[in-house]
Tab-separated table of C-alpha atoms in Angstrom:
chain	number	residue	atom	x	y	z
A	332	MET	CA	-123.932	-86.090	162.685
A	333	ALA	CA	-128.301	-87.232	161.996
A	334	GLU	CA	-130.638	-84.924	161.268
A	335	TYR	CA	-133.835	-85.345	162.883
A	336	LYS	CA	-136.991	-84.604	161.707
A	337	THR	CA	-138.699	-82.898	164.130
A	338	ARG	CA	-142.837	-81.587	163.437
A	339	GLN	CA	-141.571	-78.827	163.191
A	340	LYS	CA	-139.576	-79.361	160.396
A	341	GLU	CA	-142.339	-81.006	159.004
A	342	VAL	CA	-145.044	-78.318	159.271
A	343	LEU	CA	-142.459	-75.356	156.778
A	344	LEU	CA	-141.441	-77.685	155.424
A	345	GLU	CA	-146.063	-78.782	154.632
A	346	TYR	CA	-146.725	-75.245	154.753
A	347	LEU	CA	-144.306	-73.962	152.266
A	348	THR	CA	-144.875	-76.591	149.578
A	349	GLN	CA	-148.232	-75.356	149.832
A	350	THR	CA	-147.049	-72.086	149.084
A	351	ARG	CA	-143.600	-73.506	146.492
A	352	ASP	CA	-144.357	-70.252	144.051
A	353	THR	CA	-144.645	-68.017	146.447
A	354	PRO	CA	-140.969	-66.085	148.191
A	355	GLN	CA	-141.819	-65.149	151.243
A	356	SER	CA	-140.063	-62.930	154.264
A	357	ILE	CA	-140.280	-64.842	157.808
A	358	GLU	CA	-141.920	-62.591	159.682
A	359	GLU	CA	-144.130	-63.824	156.976
A	360	ILE	CA	-143.814	-67.215	157.076
A	361	ALA	CA	-144.370	-67.236	161.083
A	362	LEU	CA	-147.189	-64.327	161.340
A	363	ALA	CA	-149.315	-67.405	158.314
A	364	LEU	CA	-148.133	-70.215	159.928
A	365	LYS	CA	-149.240	-68.069	163.687
A	366	ASN	CA	-152.138	-68.562	161.752
A	367	ARG	CA	-153.215	-71.759	161.023
A	368	GLY	CA	-152.886	-72.515	164.728
A	369	GLU	CA	-149.009	-73.646	164.511
A	370	ASP	CA	-146.510	-71.288	166.453
A	371	LEU	CA	-143.537	-71.599	165.378
A	372	GLY	CA	-140.751	-68.731	166.713
A	373	LYS	CA	-138.670	-67.141	163.987
A	374	SER	CA	-135.811	-68.095	166.138
A	375	THR	CA	-136.352	-71.590	165.289
A	376	ILE	CA	-137.666	-70.605	162.114
A	377	TYR	CA	-134.257	-68.535	160.616
A	378	ARG	CA	-133.213	-72.188	161.997
A	379	LEU	CA	-134.795	-74.919	159.441
A	380	ILE	CA	-134.688	-72.099	157.337
A	381	LYS	CA	-130.281	-72.451	157.594
A	382	LYS	CA	-130.528	-75.829	157.385
A	383	LEU	CA	-132.750	-76.182	153.933
A	384	SER	CA	-130.604	-73.449	152.456
A	385	ASP	CA	-127.782	-75.184	153.087
A	386	ASP	CA	-128.804	-77.754	151.459
A	387	GLY	CA	-130.827	-76.928	148.750
A	388	SER	CA	-134.072	-77.457	149.559
A	389	VAL	CA	-134.894	-74.025	149.617
A	390	LYS	CA	-133.554	-70.116	147.733
A	391	TYR	CA	-133.015	-66.732	149.566
A	392	PHE	CA	-133.717	-63.103	147.515
A	393	SER	CA	-132.480	-60.175	148.455
A	394	GLU	CA	-135.553	-57.560	148.184
A	395	GLY	CA	-134.497	-54.481	149.867
A	396	LYS	CA	-132.699	-54.877	152.686
A	397	ARG	CA	-134.659	-58.446	153.272
A	398	PHE	CA	-134.516	-61.741	152.963
A	399	LEU	CA	-136.877	-63.753	150.760
A	400	TYR	CA	-137.360	-67.811	150.742
A	401	GLN	CA	-139.016	-70.599	148.397
A	402	LEU	CA	-138.945	-73.527	148.027
A	403	PHE	CA	-136.282	-75.138	145.838
A	404	GLY	CA	-136.762	-78.339	143.127
A	405	GLY	CA	-134.456	-80.081	145.183
A	406	GLU	CA	-131.467	-82.020	143.598
A	407	GLU	CA	-132.529	-81.667	139.863
A	408	CYS	CA	-132.656	-77.671	140.563
A	409	HIS	CA	-129.168	-77.884	140.565
A	410	HIS	CA	-128.416	-78.607	136.965
A	411	HIS	CA	-129.840	-75.791	135.006
A	412	LEU	CA	-130.315	-72.234	135.633
A	413	HIS	CA	-133.522	-70.136	136.743
A	414	LEU	CA	-135.473	-66.892	136.332
A	415	LYS	CA	-136.977	-65.148	139.236
A	416	CYS	CA	-139.607	-62.504	138.088
A	417	THR	CA	-138.974	-59.475	139.830
A	418	SER	CA	-142.831	-58.213	139.175
A	419	CYS	CA	-144.461	-61.762	141.408
A	420	GLY	CA	-141.806	-63.514	142.547
A	421	LYS	CA	-142.470	-66.340	140.713
A	422	LEU	CA	-139.535	-69.048	139.854
A	423	MET	CA	-139.228	-70.909	137.250
A	424	HIS	CA	-136.527	-72.905	135.639
A	425	MET	CA	-135.144	-72.801	132.339
A	426	ASP	CA	-134.624	-76.075	130.218
A	427	HIS	CA	-131.279	-77.860	130.812
A	428	GLU	CA	-130.606	-78.046	127.142
A	429	GLN	CA	-131.680	-73.636	127.213
A	430	SER	CA	-128.921	-73.220	130.203
A	431	GLU	CA	-126.581	-75.261	128.913
A	432	LYS	CA	-126.380	-73.445	125.492
A	433	ILE	CA	-126.009	-69.764	128.253
A	434	ILE	CA	-123.332	-71.474	130.236
A	435	GLU	CA	-121.023	-72.932	127.542
A	436	ASN	CA	-121.386	-68.774	124.881
A	437	ILE	CA	-120.526	-67.250	128.328
A	438	TYR	CA	-117.229	-70.078	128.938
A	439	GLY	CA	-116.529	-69.741	125.088
A	440	GLU	CA	-117.173	-65.703	125.816
A	441	ASN	CA	-115.546	-64.179	128.099
A	442	GLY	CA	-113.935	-67.918	129.700
A	443	PHE	CA	-115.856	-67.713	132.909
A	444	SER	CA	-117.239	-70.553	134.369
A	445	VAL	CA	-120.632	-70.097	135.086
A	446	ASN	CA	-121.979	-72.339	138.359
A	447	GLU	CA	-125.354	-73.215	137.454
A	448	SER	CA	-126.953	-74.640	140.749
A	449	ASP	CA	-126.737	-70.957	141.822
A	450	THR	CA	-127.768	-68.923	138.941
A	451	THR	CA	-130.518	-66.730	139.263
A	452	LEU	CA	-131.299	-64.973	135.503
A	453	PHE	CA	-134.223	-62.222	137.165
A	454	GLY	CA	-136.352	-60.135	134.769
A	455	LYS	CA	-140.058	-60.040	133.712
A	456	CYS	CA	-142.020	-63.291	133.362
A	457	GLY	CA	-144.878	-63.400	130.286
A	458	GLU	CA	-147.403	-62.295	132.097
A	459	CYS	CA	-146.098	-59.452	133.766
A	460	ILE	CA	-144.649	-57.970	130.956
A	461	LYS	CA	-148.768	-58.234	129.102
A	462	LYS	CA	-149.531	-56.908	132.045
A	463	THR	CA	-148.284	-53.538	131.923
A	464	ASN	CA	-148.603	-53.130	127.999
């Protein structure tokens, strides 16, 4: 089935690109777009986010009872692990060689194959650690 590039999708992708370091809920995205004069309904945003998530463009995270969405790096992001700061929300790309070492270690020690395109490690980034010390 053909994929159409709609104005709504373009608006959403442009916004997510501009705010790529900030994970946001659907409600936050809808409000920000409305404040910019773009009135995309929540149902439209949910539908578009689902498609973007399915194709790997958007990653989502659970924060309590709500989900936060963040633009992902695309195809090149499927070949390494990611680090997610639980304090500031920053999503970082782990070096490919480091990712491979960790994945190989897990397989060697546990006989468990990690899906690197779907794996994110949660913790605190260096900046947030400095703020708490």
